[in-house]
CSV table of C-alpha atoms in Angstrom, one decimal:
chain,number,residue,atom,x,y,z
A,1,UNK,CA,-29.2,6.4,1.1
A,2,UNK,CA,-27.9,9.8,1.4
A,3,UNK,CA,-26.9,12.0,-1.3
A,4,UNK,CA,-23.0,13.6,-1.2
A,5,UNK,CA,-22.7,16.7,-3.8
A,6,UNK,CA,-19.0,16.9,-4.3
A,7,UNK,CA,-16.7,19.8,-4.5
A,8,UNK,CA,-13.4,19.5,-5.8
A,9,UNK,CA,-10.7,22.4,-4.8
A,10,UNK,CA,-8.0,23.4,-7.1
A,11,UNK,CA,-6.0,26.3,-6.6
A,12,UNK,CA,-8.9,27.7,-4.8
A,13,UNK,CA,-11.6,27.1,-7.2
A,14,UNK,CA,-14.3,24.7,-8.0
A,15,UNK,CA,-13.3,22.5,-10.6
A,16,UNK,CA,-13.8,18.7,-11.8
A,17,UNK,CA,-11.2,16.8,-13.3
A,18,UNK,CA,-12.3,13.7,-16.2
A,19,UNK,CA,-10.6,10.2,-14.4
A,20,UNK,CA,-8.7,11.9,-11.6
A,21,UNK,CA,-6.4,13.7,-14.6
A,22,UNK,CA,-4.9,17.0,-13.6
A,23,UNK,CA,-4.5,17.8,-17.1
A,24,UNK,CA,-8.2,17.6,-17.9
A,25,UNK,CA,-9.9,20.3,-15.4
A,26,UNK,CA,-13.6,21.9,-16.1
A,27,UNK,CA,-13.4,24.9,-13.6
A,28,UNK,CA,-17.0,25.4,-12.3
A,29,UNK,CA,-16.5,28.2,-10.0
A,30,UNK,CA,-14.3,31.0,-8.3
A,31,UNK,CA,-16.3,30.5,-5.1
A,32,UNK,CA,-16.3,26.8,-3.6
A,33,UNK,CA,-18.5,28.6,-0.8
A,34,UNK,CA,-21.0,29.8,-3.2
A,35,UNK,CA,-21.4,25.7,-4.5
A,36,UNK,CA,-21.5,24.6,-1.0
A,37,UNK,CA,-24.2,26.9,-0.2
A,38,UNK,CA,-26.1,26.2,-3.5
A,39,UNK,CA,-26.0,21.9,-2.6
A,40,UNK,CA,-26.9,23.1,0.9
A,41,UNK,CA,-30.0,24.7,0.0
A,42,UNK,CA,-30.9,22.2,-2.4
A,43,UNK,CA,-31.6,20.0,0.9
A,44,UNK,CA,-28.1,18.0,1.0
A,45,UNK,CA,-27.1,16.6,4.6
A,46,UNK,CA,-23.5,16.1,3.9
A,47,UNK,CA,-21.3,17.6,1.5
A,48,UNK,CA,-18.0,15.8,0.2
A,49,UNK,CA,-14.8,18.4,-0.1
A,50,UNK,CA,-11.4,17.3,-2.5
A,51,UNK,CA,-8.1,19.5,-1.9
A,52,UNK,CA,-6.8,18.3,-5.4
A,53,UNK,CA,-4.0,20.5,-4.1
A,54,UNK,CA,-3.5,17.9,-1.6
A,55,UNK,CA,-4.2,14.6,-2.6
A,56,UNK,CA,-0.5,15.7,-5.5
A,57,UNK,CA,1.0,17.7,-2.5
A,58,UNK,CA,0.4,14.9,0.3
A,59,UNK,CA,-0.5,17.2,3.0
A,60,UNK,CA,-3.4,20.0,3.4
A,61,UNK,CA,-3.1,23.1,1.1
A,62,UNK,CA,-6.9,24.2,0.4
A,63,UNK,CA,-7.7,24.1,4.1
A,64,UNK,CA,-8.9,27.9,4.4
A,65,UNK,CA,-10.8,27.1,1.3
A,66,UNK,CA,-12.5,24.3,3.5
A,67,UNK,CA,-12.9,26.0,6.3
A,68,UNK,CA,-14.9,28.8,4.8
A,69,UNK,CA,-17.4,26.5,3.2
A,70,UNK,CA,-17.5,24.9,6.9
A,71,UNK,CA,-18.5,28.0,8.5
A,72,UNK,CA,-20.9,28.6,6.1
A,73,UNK,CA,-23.0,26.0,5.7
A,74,UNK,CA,-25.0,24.2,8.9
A,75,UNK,CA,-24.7,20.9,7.3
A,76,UNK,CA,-21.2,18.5,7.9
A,77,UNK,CA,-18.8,18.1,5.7
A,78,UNK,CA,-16.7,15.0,4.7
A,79,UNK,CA,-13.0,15.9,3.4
A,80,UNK,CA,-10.2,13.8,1.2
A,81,UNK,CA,-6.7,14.8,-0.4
A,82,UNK,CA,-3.2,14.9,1.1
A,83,UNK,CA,-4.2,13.7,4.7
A,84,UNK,CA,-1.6,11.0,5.4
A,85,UNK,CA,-0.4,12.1,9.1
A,86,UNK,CA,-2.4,12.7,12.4
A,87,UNK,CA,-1.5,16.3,12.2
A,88,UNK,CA,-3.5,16.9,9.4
A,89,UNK,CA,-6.4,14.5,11.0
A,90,UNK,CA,-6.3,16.8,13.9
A,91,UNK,CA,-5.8,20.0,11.9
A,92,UNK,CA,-9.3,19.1,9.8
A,93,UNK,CA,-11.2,17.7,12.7
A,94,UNK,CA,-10.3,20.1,15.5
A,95,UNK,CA,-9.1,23.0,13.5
A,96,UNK,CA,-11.3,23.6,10.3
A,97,UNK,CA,-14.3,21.5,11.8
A,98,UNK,CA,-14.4,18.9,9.1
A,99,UNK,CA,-17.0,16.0,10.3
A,100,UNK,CA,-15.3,12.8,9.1
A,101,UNK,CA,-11.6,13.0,7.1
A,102,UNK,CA,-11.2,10.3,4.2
A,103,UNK,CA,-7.7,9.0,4.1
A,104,UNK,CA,-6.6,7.0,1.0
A,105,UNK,CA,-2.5,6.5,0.3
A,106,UNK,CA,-2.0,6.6,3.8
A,107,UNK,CA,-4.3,3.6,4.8
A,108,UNK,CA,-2.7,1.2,1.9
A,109,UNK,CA,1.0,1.9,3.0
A,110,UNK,CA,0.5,1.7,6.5
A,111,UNK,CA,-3.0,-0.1,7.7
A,112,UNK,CA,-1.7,-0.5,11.4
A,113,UNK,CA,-1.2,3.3,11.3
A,114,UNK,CA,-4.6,3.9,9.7
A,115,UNK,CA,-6.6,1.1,12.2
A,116,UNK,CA,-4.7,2.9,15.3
A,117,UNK,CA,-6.0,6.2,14.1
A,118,UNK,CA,-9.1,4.9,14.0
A,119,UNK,CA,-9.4,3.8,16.7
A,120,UNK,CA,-8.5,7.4,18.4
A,121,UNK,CA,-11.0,9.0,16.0
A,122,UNK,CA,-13.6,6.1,16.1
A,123,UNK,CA,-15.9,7.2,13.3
A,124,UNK,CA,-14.5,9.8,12.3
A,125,UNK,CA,-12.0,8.5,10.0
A,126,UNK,CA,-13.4,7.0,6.2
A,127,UNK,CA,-11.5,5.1,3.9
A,128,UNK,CA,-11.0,6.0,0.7
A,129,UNK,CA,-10.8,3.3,-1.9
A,130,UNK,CA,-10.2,4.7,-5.0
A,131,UNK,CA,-9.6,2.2,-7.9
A,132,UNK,CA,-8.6,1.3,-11.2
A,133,UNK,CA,-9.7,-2.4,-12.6
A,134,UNK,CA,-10.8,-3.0,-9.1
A,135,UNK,CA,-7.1,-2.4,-8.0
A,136,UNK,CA,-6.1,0.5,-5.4
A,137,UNK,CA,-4.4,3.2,-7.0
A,138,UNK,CA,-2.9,6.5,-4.8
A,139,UNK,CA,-1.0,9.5,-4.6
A,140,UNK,CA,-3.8,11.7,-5.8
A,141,UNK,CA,-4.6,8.7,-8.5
A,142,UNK,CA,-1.2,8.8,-10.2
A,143,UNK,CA,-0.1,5.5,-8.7
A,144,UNK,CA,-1.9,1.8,-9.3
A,145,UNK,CA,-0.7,-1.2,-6.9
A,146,UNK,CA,-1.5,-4.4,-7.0
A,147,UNK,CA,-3.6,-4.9,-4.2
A,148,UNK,CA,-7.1,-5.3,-4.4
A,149,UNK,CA,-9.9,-2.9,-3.2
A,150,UNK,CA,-11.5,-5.8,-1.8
A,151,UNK,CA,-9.1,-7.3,0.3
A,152,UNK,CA,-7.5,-3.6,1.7
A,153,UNK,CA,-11.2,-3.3,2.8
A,154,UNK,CA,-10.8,-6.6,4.4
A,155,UNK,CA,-8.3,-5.2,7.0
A,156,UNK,CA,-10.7,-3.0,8.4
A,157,UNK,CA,-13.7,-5.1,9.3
A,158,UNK,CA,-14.6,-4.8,12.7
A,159,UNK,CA,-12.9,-0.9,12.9
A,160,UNK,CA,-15.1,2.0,13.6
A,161,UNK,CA,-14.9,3.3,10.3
A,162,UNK,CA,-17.0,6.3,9.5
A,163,UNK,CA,-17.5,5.0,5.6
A,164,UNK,CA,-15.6,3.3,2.6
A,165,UNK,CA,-15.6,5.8,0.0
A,166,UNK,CA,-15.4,3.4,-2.9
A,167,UNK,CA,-14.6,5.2,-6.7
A,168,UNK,CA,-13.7,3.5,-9.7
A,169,UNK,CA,-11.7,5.6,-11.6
A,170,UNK,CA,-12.6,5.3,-14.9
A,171,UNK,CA,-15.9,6.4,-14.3
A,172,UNK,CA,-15.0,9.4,-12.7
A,173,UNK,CA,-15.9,12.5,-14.4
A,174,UNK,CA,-17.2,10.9,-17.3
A,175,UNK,CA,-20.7,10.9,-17.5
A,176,UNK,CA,-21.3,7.9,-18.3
A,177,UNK,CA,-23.1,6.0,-15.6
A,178,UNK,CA,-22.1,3.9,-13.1
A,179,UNK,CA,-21.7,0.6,-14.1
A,180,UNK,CA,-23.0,-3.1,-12.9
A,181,UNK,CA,-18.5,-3.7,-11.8
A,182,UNK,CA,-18.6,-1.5,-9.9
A,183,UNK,CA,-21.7,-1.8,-8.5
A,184,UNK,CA,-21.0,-5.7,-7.6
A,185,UNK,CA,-17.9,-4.6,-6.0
A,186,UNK,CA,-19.7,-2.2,-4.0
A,187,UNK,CA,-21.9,-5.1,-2.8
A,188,UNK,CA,-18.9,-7.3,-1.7
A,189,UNK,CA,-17.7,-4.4,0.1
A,190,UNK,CA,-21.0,-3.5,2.3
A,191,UNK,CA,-21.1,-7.5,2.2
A,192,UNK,CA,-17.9,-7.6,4.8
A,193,UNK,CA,-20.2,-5.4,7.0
A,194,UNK,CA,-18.7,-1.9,5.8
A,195,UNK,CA,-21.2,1.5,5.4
A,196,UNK,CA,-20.0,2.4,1.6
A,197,UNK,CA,-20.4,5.7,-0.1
A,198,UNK,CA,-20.6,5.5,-3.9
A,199,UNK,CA,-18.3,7.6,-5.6
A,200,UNK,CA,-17.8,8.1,-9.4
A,201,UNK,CA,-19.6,8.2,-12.5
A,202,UNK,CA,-23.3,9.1,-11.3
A,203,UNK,CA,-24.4,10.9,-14.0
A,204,UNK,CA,-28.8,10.4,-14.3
A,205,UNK,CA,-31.4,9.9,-12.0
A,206,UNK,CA,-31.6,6.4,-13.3
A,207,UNK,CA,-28.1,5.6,-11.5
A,208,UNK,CA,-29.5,7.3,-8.3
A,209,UNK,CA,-32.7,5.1,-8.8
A,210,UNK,CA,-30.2,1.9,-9.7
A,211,UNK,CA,-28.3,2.6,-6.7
A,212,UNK,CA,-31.1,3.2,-3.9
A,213,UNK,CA,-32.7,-0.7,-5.1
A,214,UNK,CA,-29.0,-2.1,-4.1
A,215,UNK,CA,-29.2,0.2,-0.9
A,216,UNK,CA,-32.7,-1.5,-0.3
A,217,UNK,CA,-31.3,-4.7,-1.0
A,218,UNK,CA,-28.2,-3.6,1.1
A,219,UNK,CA,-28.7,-1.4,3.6
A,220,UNK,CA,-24.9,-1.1,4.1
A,221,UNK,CA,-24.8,1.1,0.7
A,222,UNK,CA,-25.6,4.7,2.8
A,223,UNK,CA,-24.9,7.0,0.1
A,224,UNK,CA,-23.8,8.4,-3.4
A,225,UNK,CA,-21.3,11.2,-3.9
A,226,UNK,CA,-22.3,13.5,-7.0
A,227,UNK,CA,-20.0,15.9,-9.0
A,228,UNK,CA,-20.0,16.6,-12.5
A,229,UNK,CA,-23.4,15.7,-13.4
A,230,UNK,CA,-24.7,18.2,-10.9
A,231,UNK,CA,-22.6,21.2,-12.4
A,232,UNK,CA,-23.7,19.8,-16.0
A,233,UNK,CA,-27.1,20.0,-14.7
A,234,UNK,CA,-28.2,16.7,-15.8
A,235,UNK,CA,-29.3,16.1,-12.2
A,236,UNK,CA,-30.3,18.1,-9.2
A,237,UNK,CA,-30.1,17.8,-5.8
A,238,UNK,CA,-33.6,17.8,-4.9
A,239,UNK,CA,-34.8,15.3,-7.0
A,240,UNK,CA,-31.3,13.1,-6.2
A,241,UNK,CA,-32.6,13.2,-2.5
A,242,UNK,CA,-36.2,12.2,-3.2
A,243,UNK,CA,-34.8,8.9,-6.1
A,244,UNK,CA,-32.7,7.9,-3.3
A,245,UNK,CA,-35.2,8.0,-0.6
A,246,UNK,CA,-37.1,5.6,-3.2
């Protein structure tokens, strides 16, 4: 199972927001770069980037922010926020030299859109199911529908998906664990045959342990996307990478 340090961009700087709410930002650092190179060299393979700018803006606005922490770090980089057109795929991808794009609103509106792009990006593209009750919310969080995670999931079975990126909001930036919900949902989702990312409310070791035994059990669980609990300090990277190695 790998391990995905996050970095969330606002207006430039590193910053974590409690539940996805704008109003409620923690600003970790001036320099994103300086974080990326820190979760670098604290043996992360992957590092998961949020334009927070974006994800409210619908389109790309941190993307020289991005690219600099691209540049300078030898490790990929998985991106999400405002990316609902195939200009921005191509702009992150081809341009700033982003390894896999996340696209969330996007997919729900549209999924024949999001399955053709998929299929010209063919793992390259993740989906980003970010929800609320077990029900998709978008537009940078500030919108809940009515579908369910599970069964927008269910349209992309058999797609060359890079990842599902599944968060549940009201862990997110909380600190308080990741719960069993959430993790059962997770299971139905790498259950349909999907690689899922867990995203949201990792907060201790003991979650990292908790999820590596349901990666074990379910090898379709890859990895676990860390934020605020490793800019709190209440977990680091190497010992993240050698609970989720088991």
């Amino acid at each position: 199972m790998e391990i995905l340090p996050a970095i969330d961009i606002r207006g430039g700087k590193c910053v974590r927001l409690r539940q996805g709410d704008y109003g409620q930002e923690t600003v970790f650092g001036d320099d994103p770069t300086e974080m990326a190179q820190r979760w670098a060299d604290g043996g992360a393979s992957r590092l998961h980037l949020v334009d927070l700018d974006g994800a409210k803006a619908g389109k790309p606005v941190n993307q020289e922010v991005v690219r600099k922490i691209v540049q300078s770090v030898s490790i990929p980089c998985q991106m999400g926020g405002g990316i609902r057109d195939e200009a921005s795929i191509q702009l992150m991808l081809d341009d700033v030299g982003i390894d896999r794009v996340i696209v969330g609103t996007q997919a729900l509106k549209d999924p024949q859109w999001f399955k053709e792009m998929v299929q010209r990006y063919p793992n390259r593209l993740a989906l980003g199911l970010d929800a609320r009750d077990s029900k998709v919310a978008t537009e940078g969080w500030l919108d809940v529908s009515e579908t369910s995670a599970i069964d927008l999931a269910k349209e992309y079975v058999g797609v060359e998906l890079a990842a599902v990126i599944y968060t549940n909001i009201a862990n997110d930036g909380m600190m308080q664990g990741v719960d069993e919900g959430t993790i059962q949902d997770m299971i139905a989702l790498a259950e349909l045959g999907l690689p899922v990312i867990a995203s949201g409310g990792v907060t201790t070791l003991k979650d990292v342990t908790r999820l590596a035994e349901v990666s074990r059990a379910q090898p379709k669980l890859v990895g676990a996307i860390i934020g605020r609990a490793l800019y709190e300090g209440t977990i680091e990277v190497p010992a993240a990478i050698t609970a989720a190695e088991g």
